[in-house]
Every structure is written in structure tokens, then in C-alpha cells.
Short mmCIF file of C-alpha atoms in Angstrom, two decimals:
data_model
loop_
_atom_site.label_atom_id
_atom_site.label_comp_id
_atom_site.label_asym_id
_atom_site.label_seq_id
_atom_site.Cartn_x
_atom_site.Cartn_y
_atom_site.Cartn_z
CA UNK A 1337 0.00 0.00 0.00
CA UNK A 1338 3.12 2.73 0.50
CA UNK A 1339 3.91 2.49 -3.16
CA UNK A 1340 0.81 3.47 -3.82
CA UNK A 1341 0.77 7.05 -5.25
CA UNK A 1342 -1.29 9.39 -3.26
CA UNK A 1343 -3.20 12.56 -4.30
CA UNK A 1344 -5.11 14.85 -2.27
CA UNK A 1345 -7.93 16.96 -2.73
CA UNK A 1346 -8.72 19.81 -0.56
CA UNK A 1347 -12.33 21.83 -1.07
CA UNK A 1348 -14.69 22.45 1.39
CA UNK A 1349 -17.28 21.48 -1.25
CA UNK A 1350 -18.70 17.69 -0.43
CA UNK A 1351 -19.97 17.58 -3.92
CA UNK A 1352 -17.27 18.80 -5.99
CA UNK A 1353 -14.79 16.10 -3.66
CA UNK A 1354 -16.92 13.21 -4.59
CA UNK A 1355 -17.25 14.08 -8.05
CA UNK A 1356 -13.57 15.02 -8.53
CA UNK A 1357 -12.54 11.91 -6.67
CA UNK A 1358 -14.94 9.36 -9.51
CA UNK A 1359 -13.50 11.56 -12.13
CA UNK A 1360 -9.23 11.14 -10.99
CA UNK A 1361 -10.03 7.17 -10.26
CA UNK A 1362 -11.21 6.97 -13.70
CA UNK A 1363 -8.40 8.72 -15.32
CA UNK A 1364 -6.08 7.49 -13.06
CA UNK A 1365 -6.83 4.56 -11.04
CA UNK A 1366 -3.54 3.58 -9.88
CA UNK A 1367 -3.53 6.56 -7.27
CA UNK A 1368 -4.87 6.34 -3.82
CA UNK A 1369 -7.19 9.49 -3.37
CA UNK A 1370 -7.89 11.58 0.15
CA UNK A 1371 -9.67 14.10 0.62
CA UNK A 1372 -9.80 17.04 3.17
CA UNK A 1373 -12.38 19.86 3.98
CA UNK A 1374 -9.77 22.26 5.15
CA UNK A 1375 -5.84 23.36 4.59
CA UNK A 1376 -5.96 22.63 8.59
CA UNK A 1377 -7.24 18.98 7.81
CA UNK A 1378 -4.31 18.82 5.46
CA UNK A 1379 -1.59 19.88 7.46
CA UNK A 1380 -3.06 17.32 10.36
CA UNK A 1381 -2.24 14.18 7.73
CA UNK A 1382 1.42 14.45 6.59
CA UNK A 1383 0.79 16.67 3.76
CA UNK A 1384 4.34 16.08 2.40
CA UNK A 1385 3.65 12.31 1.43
CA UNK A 1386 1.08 13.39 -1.47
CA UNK A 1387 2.33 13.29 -5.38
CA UNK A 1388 -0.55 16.08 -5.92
CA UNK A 1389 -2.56 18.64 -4.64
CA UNK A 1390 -6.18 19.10 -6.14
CA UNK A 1391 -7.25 22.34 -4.11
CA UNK A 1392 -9.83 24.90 -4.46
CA UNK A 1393 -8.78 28.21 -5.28
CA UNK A 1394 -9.62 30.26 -1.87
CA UNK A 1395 -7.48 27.76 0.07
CA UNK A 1396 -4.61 28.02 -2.27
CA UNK A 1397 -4.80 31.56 -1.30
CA UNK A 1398 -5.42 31.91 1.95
CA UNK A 1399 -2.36 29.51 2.47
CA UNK A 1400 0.13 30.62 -0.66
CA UNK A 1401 3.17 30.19 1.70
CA UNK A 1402 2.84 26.97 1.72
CA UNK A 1403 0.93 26.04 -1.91
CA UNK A 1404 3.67 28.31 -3.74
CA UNK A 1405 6.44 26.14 -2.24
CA UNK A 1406 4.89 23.30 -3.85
CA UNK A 1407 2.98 25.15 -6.97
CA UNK A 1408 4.69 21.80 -8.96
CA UNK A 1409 2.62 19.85 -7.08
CA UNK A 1410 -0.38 21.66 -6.82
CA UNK A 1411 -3.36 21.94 -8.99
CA UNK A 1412 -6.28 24.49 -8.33
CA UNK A 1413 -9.74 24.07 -8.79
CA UNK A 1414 -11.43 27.41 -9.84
CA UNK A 1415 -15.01 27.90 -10.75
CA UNK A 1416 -13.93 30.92 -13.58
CA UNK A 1417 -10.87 31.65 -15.50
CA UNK A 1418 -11.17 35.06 -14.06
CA UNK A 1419 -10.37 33.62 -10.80
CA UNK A 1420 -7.53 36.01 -9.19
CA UNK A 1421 -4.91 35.01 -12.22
CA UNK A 1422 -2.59 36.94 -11.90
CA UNK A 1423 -1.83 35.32 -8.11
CA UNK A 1424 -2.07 31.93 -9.42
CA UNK A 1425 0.09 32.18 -12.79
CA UNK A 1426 2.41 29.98 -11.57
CA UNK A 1427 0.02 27.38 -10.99
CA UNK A 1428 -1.00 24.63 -13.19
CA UNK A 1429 -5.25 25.28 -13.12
CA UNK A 1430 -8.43 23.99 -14.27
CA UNK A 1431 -11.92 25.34 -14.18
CA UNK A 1432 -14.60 23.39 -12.34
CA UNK A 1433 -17.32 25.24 -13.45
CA UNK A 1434 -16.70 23.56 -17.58
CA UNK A 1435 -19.54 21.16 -19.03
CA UNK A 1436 -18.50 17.88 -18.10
CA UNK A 1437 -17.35 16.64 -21.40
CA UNK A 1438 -14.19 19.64 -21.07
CA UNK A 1439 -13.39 18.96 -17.29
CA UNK A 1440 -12.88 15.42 -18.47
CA UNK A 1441 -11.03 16.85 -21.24
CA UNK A 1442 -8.78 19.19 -19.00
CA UNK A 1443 -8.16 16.57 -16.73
CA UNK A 1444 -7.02 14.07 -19.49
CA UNK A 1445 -5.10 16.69 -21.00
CA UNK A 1446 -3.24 17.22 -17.46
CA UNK A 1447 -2.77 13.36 -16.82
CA UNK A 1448 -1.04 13.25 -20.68
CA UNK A 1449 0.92 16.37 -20.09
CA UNK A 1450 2.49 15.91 -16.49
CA UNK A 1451 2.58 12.10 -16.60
CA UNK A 1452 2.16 10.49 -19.88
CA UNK A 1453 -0.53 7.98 -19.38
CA UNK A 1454 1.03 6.98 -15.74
CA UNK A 1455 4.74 6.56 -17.14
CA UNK A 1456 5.95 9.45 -14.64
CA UNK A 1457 4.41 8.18 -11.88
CA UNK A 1458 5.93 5.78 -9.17
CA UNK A 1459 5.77 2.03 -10.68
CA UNK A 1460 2.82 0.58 -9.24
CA UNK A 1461 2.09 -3.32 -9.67
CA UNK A 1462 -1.28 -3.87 -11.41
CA UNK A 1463 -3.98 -5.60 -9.90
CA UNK A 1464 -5.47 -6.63 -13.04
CA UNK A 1465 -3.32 -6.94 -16.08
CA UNK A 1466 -4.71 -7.64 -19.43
CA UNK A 1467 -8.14 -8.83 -17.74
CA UNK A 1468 -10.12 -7.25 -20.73
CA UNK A 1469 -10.60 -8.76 -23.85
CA UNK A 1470 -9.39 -7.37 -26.73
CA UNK A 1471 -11.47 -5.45 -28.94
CA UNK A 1472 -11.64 -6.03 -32.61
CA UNK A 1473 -10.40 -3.35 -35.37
CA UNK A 1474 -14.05 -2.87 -35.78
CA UNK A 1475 -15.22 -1.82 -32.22
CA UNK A 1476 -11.97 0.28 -32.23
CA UNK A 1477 -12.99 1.96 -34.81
CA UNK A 1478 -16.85 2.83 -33.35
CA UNK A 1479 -15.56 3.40 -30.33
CA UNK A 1480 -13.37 6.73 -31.75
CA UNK A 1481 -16.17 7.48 -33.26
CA UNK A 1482 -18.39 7.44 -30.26
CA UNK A 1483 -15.74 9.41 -28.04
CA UNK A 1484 -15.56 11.84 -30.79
CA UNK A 1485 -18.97 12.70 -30.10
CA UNK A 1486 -20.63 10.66 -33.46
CA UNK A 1487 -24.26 9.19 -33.03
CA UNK A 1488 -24.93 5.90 -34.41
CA UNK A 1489 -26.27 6.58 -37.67
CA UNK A 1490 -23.03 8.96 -38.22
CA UNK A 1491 -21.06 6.57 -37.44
CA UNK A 1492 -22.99 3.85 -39.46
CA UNK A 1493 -22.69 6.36 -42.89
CA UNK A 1494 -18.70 7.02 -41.65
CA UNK A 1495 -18.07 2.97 -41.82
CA UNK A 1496 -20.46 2.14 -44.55
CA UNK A 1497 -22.69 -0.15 -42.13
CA UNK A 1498 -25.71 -0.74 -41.29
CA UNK A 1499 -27.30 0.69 -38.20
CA UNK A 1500 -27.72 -2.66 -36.76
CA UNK A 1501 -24.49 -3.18 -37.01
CA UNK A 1502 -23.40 -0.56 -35.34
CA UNK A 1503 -25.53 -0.84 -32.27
CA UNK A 1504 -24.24 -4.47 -32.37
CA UNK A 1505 -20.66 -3.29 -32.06
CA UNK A 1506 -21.42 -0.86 -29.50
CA UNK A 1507 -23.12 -3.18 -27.30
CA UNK A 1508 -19.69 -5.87 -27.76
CA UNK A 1509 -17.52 -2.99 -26.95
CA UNK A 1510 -19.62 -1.90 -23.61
CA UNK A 1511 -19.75 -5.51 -22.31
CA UNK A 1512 -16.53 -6.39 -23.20
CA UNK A 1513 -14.99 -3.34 -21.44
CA UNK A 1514 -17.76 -3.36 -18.74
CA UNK A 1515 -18.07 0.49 -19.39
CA UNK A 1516 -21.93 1.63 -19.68
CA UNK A 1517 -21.30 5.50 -20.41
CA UNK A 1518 -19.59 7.76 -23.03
CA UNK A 1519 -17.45 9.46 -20.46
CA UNK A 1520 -16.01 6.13 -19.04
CA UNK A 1521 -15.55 5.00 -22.81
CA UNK A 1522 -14.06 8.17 -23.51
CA UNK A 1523 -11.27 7.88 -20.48
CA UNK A 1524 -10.69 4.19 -21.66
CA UNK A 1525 -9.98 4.87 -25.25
CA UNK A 1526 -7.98 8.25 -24.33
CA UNK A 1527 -5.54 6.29 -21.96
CA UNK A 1528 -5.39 3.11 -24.06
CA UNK A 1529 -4.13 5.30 -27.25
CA UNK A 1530 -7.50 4.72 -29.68
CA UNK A 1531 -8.02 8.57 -29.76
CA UNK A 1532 -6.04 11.61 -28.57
CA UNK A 1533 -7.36 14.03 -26.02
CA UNK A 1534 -7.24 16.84 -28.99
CA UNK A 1535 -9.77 14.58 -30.62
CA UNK A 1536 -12.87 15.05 -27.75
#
């Protein structure tokens, strides 16, 4: 368990935790996540063993001592681009307040960046390597098209199939990978290399 890589999120907001937290295991689900209410709360838990800081913007600067000393590690959550930029320039940042389609983006996009699919982060052993079953060149295929934000019949004209067809493969894909929504799909073929992040 102390290989694990840890991350921690700090926001007084019990919503925007959880849903941060479902959001970081998908994109990154060999990280242990914990999650604090307060800087205070923080500061009380070793704050020195975490790889990352997820933290809302008002505690970053109420406590910029400390957050600018590790700005590398730190990543704040603001609800507007507007938010008090010029203090947090030297910050890597991402807006909360996007449709959920771009947070998943930005977040993607800040996985690839900073740690290239999980390469820059600590070796962790796998629990479950290779447990899925391939997918064939043809659910590859719809499934770019799906994360790329195609509907069925699109996607059916794109590959020159039927409609049938293409609910057919959709349905393989989705039970195969055990993945029953177009974000989750869109995280799994973004970290397995089917479609870039600049493609979403």
C-alpha cells in the first residue's frame, strides 16, 4: 500500500470532492485518493507524502506560503478563469465550473501532459493486467467514433454499415470493457491510445 501514489484533494465542497474523486479514479486509477475539507485537515495528515494537490482556489490563497512552495505539485480548482490570475500564474489550473465533457477533457489533457498515461508516476504493480478482452479493429474503430462525439447513424454512414451493425458493435464494446457510459468510454480509449485528447 506505500507504493501506492497518493493525491489529495482539498475543497470544502462535499460535492465537488466526490465528483472530482470518480472523475481522478477513472483517469487514473492507480492513485490512492484523500480528501480534506480544510488546509488545517491537510496539514493534520502528513501533507508532504502526497504526489498532488487538487485544491480549491480560496485555500490556495489563503495559504500561498505553503501552496507556492509546492505550486509543482499543486493543482487548483477554480469555478472561472477570471479567478484572481494573476496570483495563481504559476500554478498549473483547471476550471470546475466547464460542461462535463471539457473537465474530463482538461483533466485528461493534465494526466497526458504531467505524466504520460502513468509513465511518470511511481511504478505501481497492477492488480489486473490484461483482464479485458481485446477489442476487434471494428469496435476500435466505433468506439473513436463514439468518443468523438458521433451518433450511431453517423457513425454507421462514416463505416459504410448498417445501423444494426453498429448498435451491435457498440453493445460488444460496452460488455466487453464493462463500461456503460460515453465518459467512461471516452477515459478508456484516451488512456489506451484509440483517440487523442485533442480529438474530444
Amino acid at each position: 500500500m506505500n507504493n501506492i501514489p497518493r493525491i489529495a484533494i482539498v475543497d470544502p465542497n462535499t460535492l465537488a470532492v466526490l465528483g472530482l474523486t470518480n472523475l481522478l479514479e477513472s483517469v487514473m486509477p492507480m492513485l490512492q485518493i484523500d480528501s480534506f475539507g480544510s488546509f488545517a485537515e491537510l496539514q493534520a495528515n502528513h501533507p508532504e507524502q502526497y504526489f498532488h494537490y487538487f485544491v480549491d482556489v480560496r485555500v490556495v490563497l489563503n495559504n500561498m506560503s505553503f501552496f507556492q512552495q509546492m505550486r509543482h505539485k499543486t493543482i487548483v480548482l477554480s469555478s472561472s478563469a477570471a479567478d484572481d490570475m494573476a496570483a495563481l500564474s504559476s500554478f498549473h489550473t483547471i476550471c470546475t465550473n466547464l460542461p462535463p465533457k471539457l473537465l474530463l477533457r482538461s483533466l485528461l489533457m493534465l494526466e497526458q501532459h504531467a505524466h504520460a498515461n502513468g509513465r511518470n508516476l511511481p511504478p505501481v504493480q497492477s492488480a489486473d493486467t490484461n483482464s479485458v478482452t481485446p477489442l476487434s479493429t471494428r469496435e476500435i474503430e466505433v468506439l473513436s467514433l463514439i468518443v468523438k462525439g458521433y451518433i450511431n447513424k453517423e457513425i454507421a454512414d462514416k463505416l459504410h454499415l448498417s445501423l444494426p451493425t453498429i448498435i451491435t458493435h457498440r453493445k460488444n464494446l460496452m460488455s466487453k470493457l464493462d463500461i456503460h457510459s460515453v465518459s467512461a468510454l471516452t477515459i478508456y480509449a484516451v488512456m489506451h491510445g484509440y483517440v487523442g485528447v485533442n480529438e474530444i
